[in-house]
Coordinates of C-alpha atoms in Angstrom, one line a residue:
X181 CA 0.0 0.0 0.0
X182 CA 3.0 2.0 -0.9
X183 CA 2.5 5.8 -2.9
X184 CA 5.5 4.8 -4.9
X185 CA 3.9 4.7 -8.6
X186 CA 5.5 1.2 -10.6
X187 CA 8.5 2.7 -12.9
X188 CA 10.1 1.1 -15.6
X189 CA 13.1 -1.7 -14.2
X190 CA 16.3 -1.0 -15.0
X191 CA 17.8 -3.5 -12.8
X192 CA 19.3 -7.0 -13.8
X193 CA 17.6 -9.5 -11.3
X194 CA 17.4 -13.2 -12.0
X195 CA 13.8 -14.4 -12.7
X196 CA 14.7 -17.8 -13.2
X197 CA 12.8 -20.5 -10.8
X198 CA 16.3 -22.0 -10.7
X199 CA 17.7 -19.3 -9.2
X200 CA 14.7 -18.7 -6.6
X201 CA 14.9 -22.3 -5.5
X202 CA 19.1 -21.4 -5.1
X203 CA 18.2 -18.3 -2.9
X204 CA 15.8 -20.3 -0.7
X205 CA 18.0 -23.5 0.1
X206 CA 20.9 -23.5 2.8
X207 CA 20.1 -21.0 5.4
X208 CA 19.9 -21.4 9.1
X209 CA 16.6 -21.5 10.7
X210 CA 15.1 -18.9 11.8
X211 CA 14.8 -18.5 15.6
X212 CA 11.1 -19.4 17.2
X213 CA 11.9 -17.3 20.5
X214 CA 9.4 -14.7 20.6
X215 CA 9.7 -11.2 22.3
X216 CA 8.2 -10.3 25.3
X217 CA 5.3 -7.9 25.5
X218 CA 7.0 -4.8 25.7
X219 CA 6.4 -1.5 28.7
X220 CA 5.4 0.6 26.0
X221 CA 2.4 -2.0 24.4
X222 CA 1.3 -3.0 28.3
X223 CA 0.7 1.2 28.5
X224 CA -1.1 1.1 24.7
X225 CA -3.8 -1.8 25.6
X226 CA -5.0 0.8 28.5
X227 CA -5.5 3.9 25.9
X228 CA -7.2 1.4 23.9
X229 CA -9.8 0.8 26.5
X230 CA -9.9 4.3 26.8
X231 CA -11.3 4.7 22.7
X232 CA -13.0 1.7 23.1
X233 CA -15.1 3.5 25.8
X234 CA -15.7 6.6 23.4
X235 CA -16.8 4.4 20.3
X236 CA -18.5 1.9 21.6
X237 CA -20.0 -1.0 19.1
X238 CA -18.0 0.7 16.0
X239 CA -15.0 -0.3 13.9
X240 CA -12.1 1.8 14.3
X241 CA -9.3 2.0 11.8
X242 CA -6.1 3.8 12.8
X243 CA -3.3 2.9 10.1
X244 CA 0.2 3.6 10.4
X245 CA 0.9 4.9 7.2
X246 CA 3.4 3.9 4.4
X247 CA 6.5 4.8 3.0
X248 CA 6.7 8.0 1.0
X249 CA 9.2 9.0 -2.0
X250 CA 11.8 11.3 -1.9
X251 CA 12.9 11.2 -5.1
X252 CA 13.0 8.6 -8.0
X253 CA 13.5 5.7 -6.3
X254 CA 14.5 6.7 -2.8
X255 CA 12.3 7.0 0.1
X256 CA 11.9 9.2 3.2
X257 CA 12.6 7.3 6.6
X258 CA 9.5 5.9 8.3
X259 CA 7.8 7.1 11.0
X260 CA 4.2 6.0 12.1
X261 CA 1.4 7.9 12.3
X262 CA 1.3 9.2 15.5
X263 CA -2.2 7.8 16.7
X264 CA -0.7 4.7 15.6
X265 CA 2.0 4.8 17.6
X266 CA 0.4 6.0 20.3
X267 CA -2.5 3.0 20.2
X268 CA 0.3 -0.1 19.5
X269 CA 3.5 0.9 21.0
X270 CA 5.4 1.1 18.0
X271 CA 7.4 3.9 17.2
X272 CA 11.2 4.3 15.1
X273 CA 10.2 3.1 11.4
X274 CA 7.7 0.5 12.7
X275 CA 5.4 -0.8 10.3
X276 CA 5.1 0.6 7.2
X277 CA 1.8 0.2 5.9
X278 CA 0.7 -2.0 9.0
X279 CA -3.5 -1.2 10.1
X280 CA -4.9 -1.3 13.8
X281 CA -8.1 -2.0 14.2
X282 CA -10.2 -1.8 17.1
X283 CA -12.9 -4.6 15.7
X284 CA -16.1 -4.5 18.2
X285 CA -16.9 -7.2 20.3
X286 CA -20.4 -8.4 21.4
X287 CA -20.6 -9.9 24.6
X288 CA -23.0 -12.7 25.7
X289 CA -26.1 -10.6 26.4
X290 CA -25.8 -9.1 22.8
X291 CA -24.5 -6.1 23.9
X292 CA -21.2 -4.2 23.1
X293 CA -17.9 -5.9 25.2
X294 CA -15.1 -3.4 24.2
X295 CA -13.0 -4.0 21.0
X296 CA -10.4 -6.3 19.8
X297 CA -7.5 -5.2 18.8
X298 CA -6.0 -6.6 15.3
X299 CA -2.7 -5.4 13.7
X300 CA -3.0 -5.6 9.8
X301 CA 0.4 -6.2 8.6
X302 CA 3.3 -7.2 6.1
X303 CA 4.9 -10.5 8.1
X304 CA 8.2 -11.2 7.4
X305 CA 8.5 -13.5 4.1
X306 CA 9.0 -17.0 3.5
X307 CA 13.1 -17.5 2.0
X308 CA 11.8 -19.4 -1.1
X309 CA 9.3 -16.4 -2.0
X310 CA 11.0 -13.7 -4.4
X311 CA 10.1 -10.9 -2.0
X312 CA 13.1 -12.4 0.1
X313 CA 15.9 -11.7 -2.3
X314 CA 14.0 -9.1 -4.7
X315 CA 11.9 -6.7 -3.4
X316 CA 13.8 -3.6 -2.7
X317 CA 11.0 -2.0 -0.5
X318 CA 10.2 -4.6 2.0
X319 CA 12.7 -7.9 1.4
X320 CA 14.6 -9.1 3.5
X321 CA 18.1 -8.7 1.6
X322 CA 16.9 -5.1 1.2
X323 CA 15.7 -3.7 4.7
X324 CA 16.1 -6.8 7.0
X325 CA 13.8 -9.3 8.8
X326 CA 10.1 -7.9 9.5
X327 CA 8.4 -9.4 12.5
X328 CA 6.4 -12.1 11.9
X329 CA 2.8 -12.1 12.8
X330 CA 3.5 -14.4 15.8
X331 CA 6.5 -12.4 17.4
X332 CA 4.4 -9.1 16.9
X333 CA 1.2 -10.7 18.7
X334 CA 3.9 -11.6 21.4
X335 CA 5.7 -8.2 21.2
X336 CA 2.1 -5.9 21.3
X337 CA -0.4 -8.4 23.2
X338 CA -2.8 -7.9 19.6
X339 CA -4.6 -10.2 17.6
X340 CA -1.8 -10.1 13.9
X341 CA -3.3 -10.9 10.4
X342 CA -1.5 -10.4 7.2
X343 CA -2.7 -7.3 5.2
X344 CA -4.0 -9.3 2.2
X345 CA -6.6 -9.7 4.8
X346 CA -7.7 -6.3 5.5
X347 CA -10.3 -5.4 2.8
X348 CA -12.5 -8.2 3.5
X349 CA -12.2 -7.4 7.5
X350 CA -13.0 -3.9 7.0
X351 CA -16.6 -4.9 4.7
X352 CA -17.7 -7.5 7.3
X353 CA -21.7 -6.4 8.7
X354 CA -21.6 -3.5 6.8
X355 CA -24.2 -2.4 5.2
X356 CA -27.8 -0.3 6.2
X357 CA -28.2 -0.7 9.8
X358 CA -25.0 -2.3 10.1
X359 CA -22.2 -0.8 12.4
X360 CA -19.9 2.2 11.9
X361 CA -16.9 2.3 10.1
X362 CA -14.1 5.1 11.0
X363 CA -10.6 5.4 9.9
X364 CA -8.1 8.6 10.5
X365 CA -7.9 9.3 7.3
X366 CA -5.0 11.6 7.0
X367 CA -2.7 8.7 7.9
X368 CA -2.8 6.7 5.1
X369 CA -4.1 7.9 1.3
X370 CA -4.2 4.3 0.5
X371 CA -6.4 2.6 3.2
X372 CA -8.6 6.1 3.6
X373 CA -9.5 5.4 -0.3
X374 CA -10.1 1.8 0.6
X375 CA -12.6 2.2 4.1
X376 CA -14.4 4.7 1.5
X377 CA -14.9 2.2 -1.1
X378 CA -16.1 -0.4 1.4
X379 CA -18.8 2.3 2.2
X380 CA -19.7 2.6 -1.0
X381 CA -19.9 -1.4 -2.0
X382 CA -21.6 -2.5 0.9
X383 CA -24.8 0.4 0.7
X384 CA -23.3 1.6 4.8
X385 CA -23.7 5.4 3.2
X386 CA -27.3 4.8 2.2
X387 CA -27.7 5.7 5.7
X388 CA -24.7 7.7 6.4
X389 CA -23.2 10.0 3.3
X390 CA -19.9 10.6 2.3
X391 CA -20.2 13.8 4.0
X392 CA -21.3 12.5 7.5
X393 CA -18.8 10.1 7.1
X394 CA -16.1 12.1 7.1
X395 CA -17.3 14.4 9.9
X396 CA -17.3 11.0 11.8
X397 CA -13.4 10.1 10.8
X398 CA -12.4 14.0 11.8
X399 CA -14.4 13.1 15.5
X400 CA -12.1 9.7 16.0
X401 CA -9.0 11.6 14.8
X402 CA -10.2 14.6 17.3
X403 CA -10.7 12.1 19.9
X404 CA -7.3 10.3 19.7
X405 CA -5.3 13.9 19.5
X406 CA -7.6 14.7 22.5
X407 CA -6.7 12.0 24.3
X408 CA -3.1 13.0 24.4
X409 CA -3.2 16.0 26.7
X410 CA -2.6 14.1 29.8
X411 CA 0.3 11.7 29.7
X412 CA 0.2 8.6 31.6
X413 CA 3.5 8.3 33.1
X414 CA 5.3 6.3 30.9
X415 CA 4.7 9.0 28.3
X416 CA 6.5 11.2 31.7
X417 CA 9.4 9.1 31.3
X418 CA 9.9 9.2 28.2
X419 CA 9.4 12.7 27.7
X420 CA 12.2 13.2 30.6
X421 CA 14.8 10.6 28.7
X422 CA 13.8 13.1 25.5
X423 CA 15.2 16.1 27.7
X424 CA 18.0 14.7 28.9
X425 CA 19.3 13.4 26.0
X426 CA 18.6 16.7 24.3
X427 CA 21.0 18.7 26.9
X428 CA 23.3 16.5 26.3
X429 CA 23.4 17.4 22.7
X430 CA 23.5 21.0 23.8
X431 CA 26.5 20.5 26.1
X432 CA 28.2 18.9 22.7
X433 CA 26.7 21.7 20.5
X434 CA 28.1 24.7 22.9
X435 CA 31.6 22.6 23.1
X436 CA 32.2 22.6 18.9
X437 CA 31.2 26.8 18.9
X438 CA 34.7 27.7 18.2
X439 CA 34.8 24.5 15.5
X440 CA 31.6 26.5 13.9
X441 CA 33.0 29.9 13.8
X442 CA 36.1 28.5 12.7
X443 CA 34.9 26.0 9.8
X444 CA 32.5 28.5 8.0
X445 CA 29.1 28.1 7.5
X446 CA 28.7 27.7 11.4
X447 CA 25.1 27.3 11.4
X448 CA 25.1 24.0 9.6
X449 CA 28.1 23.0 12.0
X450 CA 25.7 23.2 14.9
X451 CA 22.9 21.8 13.0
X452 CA 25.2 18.7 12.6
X453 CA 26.5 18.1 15.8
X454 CA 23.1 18.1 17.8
X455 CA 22.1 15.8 14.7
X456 CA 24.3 13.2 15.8
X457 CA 24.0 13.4 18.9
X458 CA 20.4 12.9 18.5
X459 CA 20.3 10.2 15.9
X460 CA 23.0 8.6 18.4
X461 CA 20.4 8.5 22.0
X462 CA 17.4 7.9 19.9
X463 CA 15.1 8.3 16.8
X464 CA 16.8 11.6 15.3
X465 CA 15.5 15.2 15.2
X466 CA 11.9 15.2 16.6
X467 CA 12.0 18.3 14.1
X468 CA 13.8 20.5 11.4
X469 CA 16.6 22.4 14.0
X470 CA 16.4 25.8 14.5
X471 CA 20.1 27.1 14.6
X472 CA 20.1 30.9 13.6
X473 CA 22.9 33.2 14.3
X474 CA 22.6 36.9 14.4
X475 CA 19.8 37.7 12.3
X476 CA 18.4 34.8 11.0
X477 CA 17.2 34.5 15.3
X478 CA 14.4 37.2 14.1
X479 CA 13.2 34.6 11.5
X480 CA 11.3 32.0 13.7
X481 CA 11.3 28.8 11.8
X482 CA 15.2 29.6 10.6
X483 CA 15.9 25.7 9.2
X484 CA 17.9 26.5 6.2
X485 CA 21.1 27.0 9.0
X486 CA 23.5 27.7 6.2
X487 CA 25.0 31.1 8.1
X488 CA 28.2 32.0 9.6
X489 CA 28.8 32.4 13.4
X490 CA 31.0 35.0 14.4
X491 CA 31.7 36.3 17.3
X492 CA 29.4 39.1 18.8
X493 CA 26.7 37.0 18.0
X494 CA 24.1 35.4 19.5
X495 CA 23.0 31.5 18.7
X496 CA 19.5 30.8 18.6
X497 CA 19.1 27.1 19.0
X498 CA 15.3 25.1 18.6
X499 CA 15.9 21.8 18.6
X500 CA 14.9 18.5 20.4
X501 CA 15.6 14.4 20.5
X502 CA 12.9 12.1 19.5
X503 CA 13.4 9.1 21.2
X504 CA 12.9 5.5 19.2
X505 CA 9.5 5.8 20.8
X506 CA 8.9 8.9 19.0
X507 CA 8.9 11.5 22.5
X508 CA 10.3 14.4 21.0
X509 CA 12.0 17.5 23.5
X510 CA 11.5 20.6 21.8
X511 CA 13.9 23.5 23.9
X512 CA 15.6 26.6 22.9
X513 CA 18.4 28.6 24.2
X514 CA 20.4 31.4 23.1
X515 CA 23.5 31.9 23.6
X516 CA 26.1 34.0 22.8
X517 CA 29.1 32.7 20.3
X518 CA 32.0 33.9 22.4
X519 CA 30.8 33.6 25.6
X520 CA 29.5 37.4 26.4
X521 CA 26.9 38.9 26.0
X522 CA 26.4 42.8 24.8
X523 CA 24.6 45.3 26.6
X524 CA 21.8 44.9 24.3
X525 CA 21.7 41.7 24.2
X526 CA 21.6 41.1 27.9
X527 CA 18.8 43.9 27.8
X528 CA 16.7 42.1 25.5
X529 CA 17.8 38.1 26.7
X530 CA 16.6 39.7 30.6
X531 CA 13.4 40.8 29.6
X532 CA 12.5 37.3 27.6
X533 CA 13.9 35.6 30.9
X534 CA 11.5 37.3 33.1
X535 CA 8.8 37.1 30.6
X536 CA 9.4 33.4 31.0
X537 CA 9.4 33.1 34.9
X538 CA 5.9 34.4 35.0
X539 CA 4.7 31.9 32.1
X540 CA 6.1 29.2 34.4
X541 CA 4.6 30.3 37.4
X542 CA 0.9 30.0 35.5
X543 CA 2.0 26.7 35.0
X544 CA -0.3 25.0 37.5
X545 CA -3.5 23.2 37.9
X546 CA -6.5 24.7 37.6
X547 CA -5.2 27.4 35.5
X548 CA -5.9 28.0 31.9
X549 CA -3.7 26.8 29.2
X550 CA -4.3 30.7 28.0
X551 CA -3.0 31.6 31.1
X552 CA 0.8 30.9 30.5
X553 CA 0.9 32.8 27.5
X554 CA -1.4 35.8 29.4
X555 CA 1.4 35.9 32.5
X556 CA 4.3 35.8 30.0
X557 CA 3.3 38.5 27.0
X558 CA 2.3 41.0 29.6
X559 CA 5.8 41.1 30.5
X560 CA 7.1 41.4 27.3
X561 CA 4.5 44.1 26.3
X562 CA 5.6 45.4 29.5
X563 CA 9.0 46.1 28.5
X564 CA 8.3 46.8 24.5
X565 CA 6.0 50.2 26.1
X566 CA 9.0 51.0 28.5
X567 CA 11.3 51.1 25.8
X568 CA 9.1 53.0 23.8
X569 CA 8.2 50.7 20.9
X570 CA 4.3 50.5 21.1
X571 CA 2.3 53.1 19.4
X572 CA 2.3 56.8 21.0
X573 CA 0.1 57.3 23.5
X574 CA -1.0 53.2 23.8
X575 CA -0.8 51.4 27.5
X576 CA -0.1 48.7 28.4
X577 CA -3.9 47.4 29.3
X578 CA -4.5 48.7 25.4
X579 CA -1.8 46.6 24.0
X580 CA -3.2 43.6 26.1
X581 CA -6.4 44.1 24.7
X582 CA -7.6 41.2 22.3
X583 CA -9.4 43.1 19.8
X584 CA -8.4 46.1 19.2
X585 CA -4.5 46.0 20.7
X586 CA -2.2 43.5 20.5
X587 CA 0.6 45.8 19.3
X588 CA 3.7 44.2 21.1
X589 CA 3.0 40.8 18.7
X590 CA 4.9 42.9 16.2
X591 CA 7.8 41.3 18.0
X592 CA 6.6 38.4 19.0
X593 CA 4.4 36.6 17.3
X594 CA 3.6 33.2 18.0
X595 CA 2.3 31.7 21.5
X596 CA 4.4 31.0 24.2
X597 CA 3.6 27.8 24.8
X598 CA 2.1 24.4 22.9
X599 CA 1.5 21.1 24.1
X600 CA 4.5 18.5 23.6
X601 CA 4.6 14.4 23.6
X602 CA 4.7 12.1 20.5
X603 CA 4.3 15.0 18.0
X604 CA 6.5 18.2 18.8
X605 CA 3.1 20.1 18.7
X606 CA 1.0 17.8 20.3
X607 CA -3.3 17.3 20.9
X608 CA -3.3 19.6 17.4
X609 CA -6.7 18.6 16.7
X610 CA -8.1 19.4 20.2
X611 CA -10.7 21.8 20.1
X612 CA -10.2 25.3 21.4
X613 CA -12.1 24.3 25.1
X614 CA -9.8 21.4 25.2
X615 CA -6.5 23.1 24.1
X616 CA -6.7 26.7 24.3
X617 CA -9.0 27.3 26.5
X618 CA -8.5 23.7 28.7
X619 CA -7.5 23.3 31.8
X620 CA -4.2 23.0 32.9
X621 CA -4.3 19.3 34.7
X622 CA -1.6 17.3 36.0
X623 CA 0.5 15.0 33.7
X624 CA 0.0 17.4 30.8
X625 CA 3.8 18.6 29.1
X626 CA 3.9 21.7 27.8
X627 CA 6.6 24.3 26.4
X628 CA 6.8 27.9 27.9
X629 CA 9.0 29.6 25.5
X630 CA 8.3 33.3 25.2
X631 CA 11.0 35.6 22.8
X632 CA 11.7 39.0 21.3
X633 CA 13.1 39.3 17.8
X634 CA 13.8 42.7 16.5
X635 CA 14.6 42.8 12.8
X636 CA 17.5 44.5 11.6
X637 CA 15.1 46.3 8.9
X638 CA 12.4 47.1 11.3
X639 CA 12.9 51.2 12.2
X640 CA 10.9 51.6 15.1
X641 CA 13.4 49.5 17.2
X642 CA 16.4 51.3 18.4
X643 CA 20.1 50.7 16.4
X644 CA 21.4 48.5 19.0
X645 CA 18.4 46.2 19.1
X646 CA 18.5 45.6 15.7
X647 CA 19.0 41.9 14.3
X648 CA 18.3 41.0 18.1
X649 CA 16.8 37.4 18.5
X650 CA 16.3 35.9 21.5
X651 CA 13.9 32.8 22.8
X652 CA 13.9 30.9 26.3
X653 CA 12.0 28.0 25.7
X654 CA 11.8 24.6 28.9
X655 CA 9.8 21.9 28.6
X656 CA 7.8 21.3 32.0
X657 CA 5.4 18.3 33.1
X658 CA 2.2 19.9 35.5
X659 CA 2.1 18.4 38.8
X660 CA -0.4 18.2 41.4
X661 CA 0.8 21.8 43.1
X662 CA 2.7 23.3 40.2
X663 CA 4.9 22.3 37.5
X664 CA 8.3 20.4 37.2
X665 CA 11.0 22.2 34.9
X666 CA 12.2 18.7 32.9
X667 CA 15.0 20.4 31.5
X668 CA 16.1 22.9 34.5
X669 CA 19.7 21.3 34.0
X670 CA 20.3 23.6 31.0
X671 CA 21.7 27.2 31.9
X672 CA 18.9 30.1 32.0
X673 CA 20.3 33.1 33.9
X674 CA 22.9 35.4 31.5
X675 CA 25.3 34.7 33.9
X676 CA 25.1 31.2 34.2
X677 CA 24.8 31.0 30.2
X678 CA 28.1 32.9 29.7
X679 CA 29.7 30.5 32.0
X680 CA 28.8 27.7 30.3
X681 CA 30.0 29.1 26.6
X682 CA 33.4 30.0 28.4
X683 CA 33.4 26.4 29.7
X684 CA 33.2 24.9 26.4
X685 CA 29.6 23.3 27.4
X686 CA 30.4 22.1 31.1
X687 CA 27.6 23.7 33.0
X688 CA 27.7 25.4 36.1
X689 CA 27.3 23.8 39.3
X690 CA 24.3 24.5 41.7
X691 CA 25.2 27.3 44.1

């Protein structure tokens, strides 16, 4: 269920039956020991209960997704949909293709008993097929071994059925009167075009159009973004292994400056060397890196990184580790290249830090999600009137105002805060009285990451603000009385910043 289109073979393979008998003869057996059912499926069964609950009696499809082209013949790295991952465990490059679904199950007194779940998937490939030696998308010569549907069932505690199987699953007791279908349909092109045509076939939209069928996919995928807000606490954990190994990667980063400045094309440098140090501890990147020097810290999604650093700077650097479980960090800090900052760019760096101590301190529960990014932009307004930047004659409660102010987003533009987990912007479907306007509860991880980035074009800042960027961004898990910082071992305070550039990414001690 690939998007790659067929193309015309230009490779030389033996067709031969001789040769497929060759391939398949002479190999070692394979081992029967199958995996043990891992943390990360025991935690997926109980969110499954928890969709089962909010569908009851109707077949859910969450696929994983398959592989897409990069170019010609080469294809991006997997990574599952995130629902997916979320509902089976799997994360890394784990399954292309592959199809959960949550199949209803009728209990004894006719009523609805939860849901199965049953993994729709590839299995690993007999040695005397030709998929073993000649399939360069899933054989085994070409990608290595696949599980098989036994070690998967093992692995995930799921019911496993080849995919062949799929189509006919999906049309079973279809039909007018018969039960609901829904599938995530921006997962997978393929299987979303293949639930639709089941529909169609077995007459289940005479009763339920194509229209209302789609509302009903966006409320599953709504509901399974939704469910995200709060993690359970091995989501914690693995979000706190995500921010660890991230600092890490920023001690590395802040050791190579002088190798940046000194190679050229600095920006790329740093992109590089957090890179590796996150491909290294986990997945990769949980996103493109942010690594802007000078001005290309005014530009807010700066991902091209092909700059210089120079001393006098200051490096802007957005970045984050995904685990293999797909947990991503997402933290920023700026620093300056050689280990002092300016005047003005302690000036400007002070007022984003303080901005960000009062989002933290609204991180807490019973407060609004809104409420972090109120407590922090009042601040920066706060300063951007003091230094005379807002409009003549406009205060501060007429910036604040929602309709008709709003002035001081001239320099800061974007929220100061998202929710984080298996997607850097996590729960992006929830709807505004969920997200927005939610309420903060505990086990919910969320960035505080207010900034100030003044353009070295823009005339109404002063000369030695100019080309100015600066963000502060911590990732923090809500608690029962407050918040916990999950990356507080990374250096906030100018001073303690500073130190840390001077001492080649060693941080400072405590006290």
């Amino acid at each position: 269920m690939s998007e790659k289109q067929h193309q015309a073979e230009h490779r030389n393979r033996p067709t031969g039956e001789a040769f497929r008998a060759f391939m398949g003869q002479d190999w070692a057996p394979r081992t029967d020991e199958l995996p043990a059912l891992t943390e990360a499926a025991r935690y997926a069964a109980a969110r499954r209960e928890v969709v089962s609950s909010a569908f009851p009696g109707e077949r859910l499809v969450v696929p994983a997704g398959g592989l897409k082209v990069r170019s010609n013949d080469t294809d991006y790295v997997f990574r599952p949909h995130s629902a997916f991952a979320h509902l089976t465990g799997l994360g890394a490059d784990r399954e292309p293709d592959a199809v959960l679904v949550l199949e209803p199950v009728e209990g004894e007194d006719g009523l609805g008993a939860g849901h199965e779940p049953v993994l729709y998937f590839l299995p690993l490939a007999d040695r005397d097929s030709t998929e073993f030696f000649a399939d360069s998308r899933v054989g085994e010569f070409w990608v290595g071994a696949r599980p098989t549907l036994a070690s998967a069932a093992a692995e995930l505690g799921v019911t496993t059925r080849h995919l062949g199987e799929l189509e006919d699953a999906l049309a079973k007791d279809l039909g007018a009167g018969g039960l609901t279908l829904r599938v995530v349909r921006d997962a997978d092109r393929e299987v979303t075009a293949l639930v639709d045509g089941v529909r169609g076939r077995s007459g289940a939209l005479a009763h339920q159009d194509l229209e209302a069928a789609h509302e009903a996919d966006l409320a599953l995928a709504r509901s399974l973004s939704t469910q995200r807000l709060v993690k359970d606490d091995w989501e914690v954990r693995q979000m706190e292994e995500a921010v660890e190994a991230t600092a890490r990667a920023f001690d590395a980063v802040v050791a190579q400056l002088p190798e940046a400045v000194a190679r050229g094309r600095g920006e790329r440098w740093v992109e590089g060397v957090f890179g590796l140090h996150a491909r290294h501890a986990g997945n990769g990147v949980g996103y493109d890196s942010i690594a802007a020097a000078g001005e290309h810290a005014t530009t807010l999604h700066w991902i091209r990184n092909t700059g210089d650093l120079e001393p006098g700077q200051l490096l802007l650097l957005d970045a984050g580790v995904e685990l293999d479980s797909l947990y991503t960090a997402d933290v920023t800090r700026t620093v300056p290249v050689d280990g002092t900052f300016t005047p003005a760019q302690r000036r400007v760096y002070e007022a984003v830090l303080e901005a960000q101590e009062a989002g933290l301190a609204a991180c807490r529960p019973g407060n609004r999600f809104k409420d972090v990014h109120a407590a922090a932009i009042e601040v920066v307004a706060r300063y951007l009137l003091e230094w005379g930047l807002l409009p003549e004659g406009v205060t501060l409660e007429e910036t604040l105002d929602a309709q008709e102010g709003q002035f001081h987003r001239r320099w800061m533009v974007h929220g100061t805060s998202h929710h984080l987990g298996i997607d850097v912007h996590d729960c992006a479907l929830a709807l505004r009285e969920d997200y927005g306007d939610g309420e903060l509860r505990e086990g919910m991880v969320l960035t505080v990451e207010p900034g100030l980035y003044f353009k070295s074009e823009d005339l109404r800042v002063p000369p030695e603000l100019r080309g100015i960027g600066v963000r502060i961004e911590d990732d923090v898990v809500i608690t029962a009385d407050g918040y916990r910082n999950l990356s507080v071992m990374l250096p906030r305070t100018p001073d303690e910043v500073e130190a840390w550039v001077r001492d080649g990414g060693e941080r400072p001690q405590p006290g």
